[in-house]
Every structure is written in structure tokens, then in C-alpha cells.
Coordinates of N, CA and C in Angstrom, one line a residue:
X1 N 99.0 122.0 172.5 CA 98.1 122.8 173.4 C 96.8 123.0 172.9
X2 N 96.1 122.8 174.2 CA 94.4 123.1 173.5 C 94.5 125.0 173.8
X3 N 94.1 125.4 172.6 CA 93.6 126.3 172.4 C 92.5 127.1 172.9
X4 N 91.7 126.3 173.6 CA 90.4 126.3 173.7 C 90.5 126.6 175.5
X5 N 91.0 125.6 176.0 CA 91.1 125.6 177.4 C 92.3 125.8 178.1
X6 N 93.2 126.1 177.5 CA 94.8 125.8 177.8 C 95.6 124.7 178.1
X7 N 96.7 125.1 178.6 CA 97.8 124.2 178.5 C 99.2 124.6 178.3
X8 N 100.0 123.3 178.4 CA 101.3 124.0 178.2 C 102.5 122.7 177.5
X9 N 103.3 122.9 176.9 CA 104.1 121.9 176.3 C 105.8 122.5 176.6
X10 N 106.3 121.5 176.8 CA 107.8 121.9 177.1 C 109.1 121.0 175.9
X11 N 110.4 121.5 176.3 CA 110.9 121.1 175.2 C 112.6 120.9 175.9
X12 N 113.7 120.4 175.6 CA 115.0 120.9 176.2 C 115.9 120.4 175.3
X13 N 117.0 121.1 175.2 CA 118.0 121.4 174.5 C 119.3 121.2 175.5
X14 N 120.2 120.3 174.7 CA 121.4 120.9 175.7 C 122.7 121.0 174.7
X15 N 123.6 121.6 175.3 CA 124.8 121.6 174.6 C 126.2 121.4 175.3
X16 N 127.2 120.8 175.3 CA 128.3 120.5 175.8 C 129.3 121.5 175.2
X17 N 129.9 122.4 175.8 CA 130.9 123.4 175.6 C 132.5 122.6 176.1
X18 N 133.3 122.5 175.2 CA 134.5 122.3 175.6 C 135.4 123.2 175.2
X19 N 136.5 123.6 176.0 CA 137.6 124.5 175.7 C 138.8 124.2 176.8
X20 N 140.0 124.3 175.7 CA 141.1 124.3 176.3 C 141.9 125.9 176.7
X21 N 141.1 126.8 176.3 CA 141.7 127.9 176.7 C 141.1 128.4 178.4
X22 N 142.4 128.5 178.8 CA 142.4 128.8 180.3 C 141.8 130.0 180.6
X23 N 141.3 130.9 179.8 CA 140.3 131.7 180.5 C 139.0 131.4 180.2
X24 N 138.7 130.6 179.5 CA 137.0 129.7 179.9 C 136.4 130.3 178.3
X25 N 135.0 130.1 179.0 CA 134.2 130.3 177.4 C 133.0 131.3 178.2
X26 N 132.1 131.6 177.4 CA 130.7 132.2 177.8 C 129.9 132.1 176.1
X27 N 128.5 130.8 176.9 CA 127.5 130.5 176.2 C 126.3 131.5 176.3
X28 N 125.9 132.1 174.8 CA 124.7 132.7 175.2 C 123.8 132.6 174.0
X29 N 122.4 132.9 174.6 CA 121.1 132.8 174.0 C 120.4 133.5 173.3
X30 N 120.0 133.6 172.2 CA 118.7 134.8 171.5 C 117.8 133.9 170.2
X31 N 116.6 134.7 170.4 CA 116.0 135.0 169.1 C 116.0 135.2 168.2
X32 N 116.0 134.4 166.7 CA 116.1 135.8 165.9 C 114.8 136.5 165.4
X33 N 113.4 136.5 165.8 CA 112.5 137.0 165.7 C 111.8 137.7 167.3
X34 N 110.9 138.5 167.3 CA 110.3 138.7 168.4 C 108.7 139.2 168.0
X35 N 107.7 138.4 168.5 CA 108.1 137.3 169.6 C 108.7 136.0 168.8
X36 N 109.7 135.2 169.5 CA 110.1 134.0 169.5 C 109.7 133.1 168.5
X37 N 108.5 132.8 169.3 CA 107.2 131.6 168.8 C 106.3 132.2 168.2
X38 N 105.8 131.8 166.9 CA 104.8 132.3 165.7 C 104.5 131.1 164.7
X39 N 103.8 131.5 164.1 CA 102.7 130.7 163.3 C 102.2 131.6 162.2
X40 N 103.0 132.3 161.1 CA 102.3 133.3 160.5 C 101.8 134.6 161.3
X41 N 100.8 135.1 161.2 CA 100.3 136.3 162.3 C 100.1 136.0 163.8
X42 N 100.0 134.8 164.0 CA 99.6 134.2 165.1 C 100.9 134.0 166.1
X43 N 101.1 134.0 167.4 CA 102.1 133.8 168.2 C 102.2 133.6 169.6
X44 N 102.7 133.4 170.5 CA 102.6 133.7 171.6 C 103.8 134.7 172.5
X45 N 103.5 135.5 173.1 CA 104.0 136.4 173.7 C 105.5 136.0 174.2
X46 N 106.5 136.7 174.3 CA 107.6 136.3 174.8 C 107.5 136.6 176.3
X47 N 108.2 135.4 177.1 CA 107.4 135.5 178.3 C 108.2 136.5 179.4
X48 N 107.1 136.9 180.1 CA 107.3 138.0 180.9 C 107.2 138.2 182.1
X49 N 109.1 138.0 182.8 CA 109.3 138.1 184.2 C 108.3 139.4 185.1
X50 N 108.0 138.9 186.5 CA 107.6 140.1 187.4 C 108.4 140.9 187.5
X51 N 109.4 140.7 187.5 CA 110.6 141.7 187.7 C 111.5 141.7 186.9
X52 N 112.6 142.5 187.0 CA 114.0 142.1 186.3 C 114.7 140.9 186.2
X53 N 114.5 140.6 187.5 CA 114.9 138.9 187.5 C 114.3 138.1 186.6
X54 N 114.7 136.7 186.2 CA 114.0 135.6 185.9 C 112.8 135.2 187.0
X55 N 111.7 134.5 186.6 CA 110.8 134.1 187.5 C 111.2 132.7 188.0
X56 N 111.0 132.4 189.1 CA 111.1 131.2 189.5 C 110.5 130.0 189.1
X57 N 109.1 130.3 189.2 CA 108.2 129.6 188.5 C 107.8 130.4 187.6
X58 N 107.0 129.6 186.1 CA 106.4 129.6 185.4 C 105.0 130.6 184.9
X59 N 104.7 131.7 185.5 CA 103.4 132.3 186.0 C 102.8 133.2 184.9
X60 N 101.9 132.7 184.1 CA 101.2 133.8 183.3 C 99.6 134.3 184.0
X61 N 98.9 134.9 182.8 CA 97.6 135.1 183.4 C 97.0 134.1 182.5
X62 N 95.4 134.1 183.0 CA 94.8 133.0 182.2 C 94.4 133.6 180.9
X63 N 94.7 134.8 180.6 CA 93.9 135.5 179.1 C 95.7 135.7 178.7
X64 N 96.5 135.1 179.0 CA 97.6 135.2 177.8 C 98.4 133.6 177.6
X65 N 98.9 133.8 176.6 CA 99.9 132.5 176.0 C 101.5 133.4 175.6
X66 N 102.3 133.0 176.6 CA 103.6 132.9 176.8 C 104.6 131.8 176.2
X67 N 105.6 131.9 175.9 CA 107.0 131.6 175.6 C 108.2 131.8 176.3
X68 N 109.1 131.0 176.8 CA 110.1 131.5 177.6 C 111.4 130.3 177.9
X69 N 112.1 130.6 178.6 CA 113.3 129.7 178.5 C 113.8 129.6 180.3
X70 N 114.5 128.3 180.6 CA 115.3 127.8 181.5 C 116.3 127.5 181.5
X71 N 117.7 128.3 181.9 CA 118.8 127.1 181.8 C 119.5 126.5 183.0
X72 N 120.1 125.0 182.6 CA 120.4 124.8 184.0 C 121.8 124.3 183.5
X73 N 122.7 123.7 184.8 CA 124.0 123.2 184.4 C 124.7 124.0 185.2
X74 N 126.2 123.3 185.5 CA 127.3 123.7 186.1 C 127.6 125.3 186.1
X75 N 127.7 125.4 185.0 CA 128.3 126.7 184.4 C 127.4 127.8 184.7
X76 N 126.1 127.8 184.7 CA 125.2 128.9 184.6 C 125.3 129.8 185.2
X77 N 125.1 131.3 184.5 CA 125.6 132.3 185.3 C 124.7 132.7 186.4
X78 N 125.1 133.7 187.2 CA 124.0 134.1 188.7 C 122.8 134.6 188.2
X79 N 122.4 135.4 187.4 CA 120.9 135.6 186.8 C 120.0 134.4 187.1
X80 N 120.7 133.3 186.7 CA 119.5 131.8 186.5 C 120.0 131.2 187.7
X81 N 121.1 131.4 188.8 CA 120.8 130.5 189.9 C 120.0 130.9 190.8
X82 N 119.9 130.1 191.6 CA 118.5 130.1 192.5 C 119.1 129.9 194.2
X83 N 118.0 130.2 195.1 CA 118.1 129.6 196.5 C 116.8 128.7 196.6
X84 N 116.4 128.3 195.9 CA 115.2 127.5 196.2 C 113.9 127.7 195.9
X85 N 113.7 129.1 196.1 CA 112.6 130.2 195.5 C 112.9 131.4 195.2
X86 N 113.9 131.9 195.0 CA 114.2 133.4 194.4 C 115.1 133.4 193.2
X87 N 115.6 133.7 191.9 CA 116.2 133.7 190.9 C 117.5 134.8 191.1
X88 N 118.4 134.8 190.6 CA 119.7 135.7 190.7 C 120.5 135.8 192.2
X89 N 119.9 135.0 192.9 CA 120.6 134.7 194.3 C 120.4 133.6 194.8
X90 N 121.8 133.1 195.7 CA 122.2 131.6 195.9 C 123.0 130.8 195.1
X91 N 123.3 129.6 194.9 CA 124.3 128.7 193.9 C 123.6 127.7 193.2
X92 N 122.0 127.4 193.8 CA 121.3 126.3 193.2 C 121.1 126.5 191.2
X93 N 121.0 125.3 191.2 CA 120.3 125.4 189.3 C 119.6 124.4 189.3
X94 N 118.0 125.0 190.0 CA 117.0 124.2 189.9 C 116.1 124.1 188.5
X95 N 115.7 122.7 188.0 CA 115.5 122.3 187.0 C 114.1 122.9 187.0
X96 N 113.5 123.7 185.7 CA 112.5 124.2 185.4 C 112.2 125.3 186.2
X97 N 113.5 125.9 186.9 CA 113.3 127.2 187.2 C 113.9 128.3 186.7
X98 N 113.7 129.5 187.3 CA 114.1 130.6 186.5 C 113.8 131.1 185.2
X99 N 112.8 131.6 185.2 CA 111.9 131.6 183.5 C 112.4 132.6 183.2
X100 N 112.9 133.2 182.1 CA 113.1 134.2 181.4 C 112.9 134.4 180.2
X101 N 112.4 135.7 179.3 CA 112.0 135.6 177.9 C 113.1 135.9 177.1
X102 N 112.6 135.6 175.5 CA 113.6 135.4 175.1 C 113.7 137.2 174.2
X103 N 115.0 137.5 174.0 CA 115.1 138.9 173.2 C 116.0 138.4 172.1
X104 N 116.0 139.5 170.7 CA 117.1 139.3 169.6 C 118.2 139.7 169.9
X105 N 118.5 139.9 171.0 CA 120.0 140.3 171.8 C 120.5 139.2 172.3
X106 N 122.0 139.0 172.4 CA 122.4 137.7 172.8 C 122.2 138.1 174.6
X107 N 122.2 136.9 175.5 CA 121.8 136.9 176.8 C 122.8 135.8 177.5
X108 N 123.8 136.0 178.4 CA 124.6 134.9 178.5 C 124.0 134.5 179.7
X109 N 123.9 132.8 179.2 CA 123.3 131.6 180.1 C 124.5 130.9 180.9
X110 N 125.8 130.8 180.3 CA 126.6 130.2 181.1 C 127.8 130.5 180.8
X111 N 128.7 130.5 182.1 CA 130.0 131.0 181.4 C 131.0 130.3 182.5
X112 N 132.4 130.4 182.1 CA 133.6 129.7 183.0 C 134.7 130.3 183.1
X113 N 135.8 130.5 184.0 CA 136.9 131.2 183.5 C 137.9 130.1 183.9
X114 N 137.8 128.9 183.5 CA 138.7 128.1 183.1 C 138.7 126.8 181.9
X115 N 139.5 126.5 181.7 CA 139.5 125.5 180.6 C 138.6 124.1 181.1
X116 N 138.1 123.5 180.3 CA 137.6 122.1 180.8 C 137.4 121.2 179.6
X117 N 138.6 121.2 179.3 CA 138.9 120.2 178.2 C 139.3 118.5 178.8
X118 N 139.4 117.4 178.6 CA 138.7 117.1 177.2 C 136.8 117.0 177.3
X119 N 136.4 116.9 179.2 CA 135.1 116.2 178.9 C 133.9 117.3 178.5
X120 N 134.5 118.6 178.7 CA 133.5 119.8 178.4 C 132.1 120.1 179.6
X121 N 131.3 120.9 179.4 CA 130.9 120.9 180.1 C 129.3 121.2 179.8
X122 N 128.2 120.6 180.2 CA 126.6 120.7 179.5 C 125.9 121.9 180.2
X123 N 125.1 122.5 179.4 CA 124.4 123.7 180.2 C 122.9 123.0 178.9
X124 N 121.7 123.0 179.8 CA 120.3 122.4 178.9 C 119.6 123.8 179.2
X125 N 118.8 123.8 178.4 CA 117.7 124.8 178.4 C 116.9 124.3 178.1
X126 N 115.6 124.5 178.9 CA 114.0 124.2 178.9 C 113.2 125.2 178.3
X127 N 112.6 124.5 177.3 CA 111.5 126.0 176.5 C 110.2 125.6 177.1
X128 N 109.4 126.7 177.1 CA 108.2 126.2 177.4 C 106.8 127.2 176.9
X129 N 105.9 126.7 176.5 CA 105.0 127.3 175.9 C 104.1 127.1 176.5
X130 N 102.8 128.1 177.2 CA 101.7 127.8 177.7 C 100.9 128.8 177.5
X131 N 99.7 128.6 177.5 CA 98.3 129.1 177.4 C 97.4 129.2 178.2
X132 N 96.8 130.3 178.9 CA 95.9 130.4 179.9 C 94.7 129.9 179.7
X133 N 94.1 129.3 180.6 CA 92.8 128.7 180.7 C 91.6 129.6 180.1
X134 N 91.9 130.9 180.1 CA 91.0 132.0 179.1 C 91.5 132.2 178.1
X135 N 92.5 131.9 177.6 CA 93.1 132.2 175.9 C 92.6 131.5 175.1
X136 N 92.2 132.1 174.1 CA 91.7 131.4 172.7 C 93.0 131.5 171.6
X137 N 94.0 130.3 171.6 CA 95.4 130.5 171.0 C 95.0 129.9 169.6
X138 N 95.2 130.6 168.6 CA 94.9 130.0 167.3 C 95.6 128.5 166.9
X139 N 95.2 127.7 166.4 CA 96.0 126.5 165.9 C 96.7 126.6 165.1
X140 N 97.7 125.6 165.0 CA 98.8 125.5 164.2 C 100.2 125.2 164.6
X141 N 101.0 125.4 163.6 CA 102.1 124.6 164.1 C 102.9 125.8 164.2
X142 N 103.6 126.0 165.2 CA 104.5 127.1 165.7 C 105.7 126.8 165.8
X143 N 106.8 127.5 165.8 CA 108.1 127.6 165.8 C 108.8 128.5 166.1
X144 N 109.9 128.3 166.7 CA 110.9 129.8 167.1 C 112.6 128.9 166.9
X145 N 112.8 129.9 165.7 CA 114.7 130.2 165.6 C 115.3 130.7 166.8
X146 N 116.0 129.9 167.3 CA 116.9 130.3 168.6 C 118.3 129.7 168.1
X147 N 119.1 130.9 168.5 CA 120.7 130.8 168.7 C 121.5 130.5 169.7
X148 N 122.3 129.7 169.6 CA 123.2 129.8 170.9 C 124.7 129.7 170.4
X149 N 125.2 130.5 170.9 CA 126.7 131.1 170.9 C 127.6 130.8 171.7
X150 N 128.8 129.9 171.7 CA 129.8 129.7 172.7 C 131.0 130.6 172.2
X151 N 131.9 130.8 172.7 CA 132.7 131.9 172.8 C 133.7 131.6 173.9
X152 N 135.1 131.6 173.3 CA 136.3 131.7 174.5 C 136.5 133.2 175.0
X153 N 136.9 133.0 176.1 CA 137.3 134.0 176.8 C 138.3 134.7 176.6

């Protein structure tokens, strides 16, 4: 990402949770630091949604640099479902939509109330780092430690 003219980069991780527990499972995500994406004293701020719900589009001001995530999959929780334009409503799981900020506390991203053995259910998370066109971002290798935890119910 250019630290002088802005831009963005994204990556995806996928986890498949398999359980024979008839009560199901919950999959949660958190960052180990705040802000999550950093390089020494330089960092990308954690993404800031416009409301308490995730943003359908990843939008930042031209003077900011931010890092956030968007989960997709058959078992994502209502918070990340959408109706094609708005998050936390509808039943859709639009790829690259419903962006949220990382926190150092577990946030549920997927859940099921039934067993899914033996095939399991995949949940993907897209990570995005974006630099606004008027933001000068320090050059360097930035990293984030993200913890994903699956527990049976």
C-alpha cells in the first residue's frame, strides 16, 4: 500500500468447524493488541463503523488508515448478515461486506445450534487495510495477531 497516495490490501483466512455436539458451536475472533495492525510505533487504526452495526462498505476518510474484517459463511451470526445494503438485518452473507473493527475481546462471528459432522462448516474472514489518499502512512512491515476460537455449546 502506498503511504503517499493511499490504497488498500486484503487477505482471507478460512476455518472449518466440525462438531458432533448436537448443541452446536460458536466461532469467535479477537486481536491480541489494540490497535490490531502495527509496526513498532506505527499503526493502522482499528476500523470504525459509522454506527454500532458493521458497515456494509469499508469506508474511511482520506486522512485515515484503518484495518478491519468481514466474515462470510453459512453460519455467520446476525450481526454480519445483510439485506444487500445494510448489516445486522436480512439473511445474506455478501462477500466483502459488513466490516467491523477488531477488539481485544472475543466477538462471535459464526454459530450453529446443531451438529455438522463429518463435513463441518467453513467460515471465512476477509481482512482489509486501507490508507486514505491524503494520509501519509509510515513504510514498513505491519502485522496483526488474530485469535480465532471455536467452542462447543
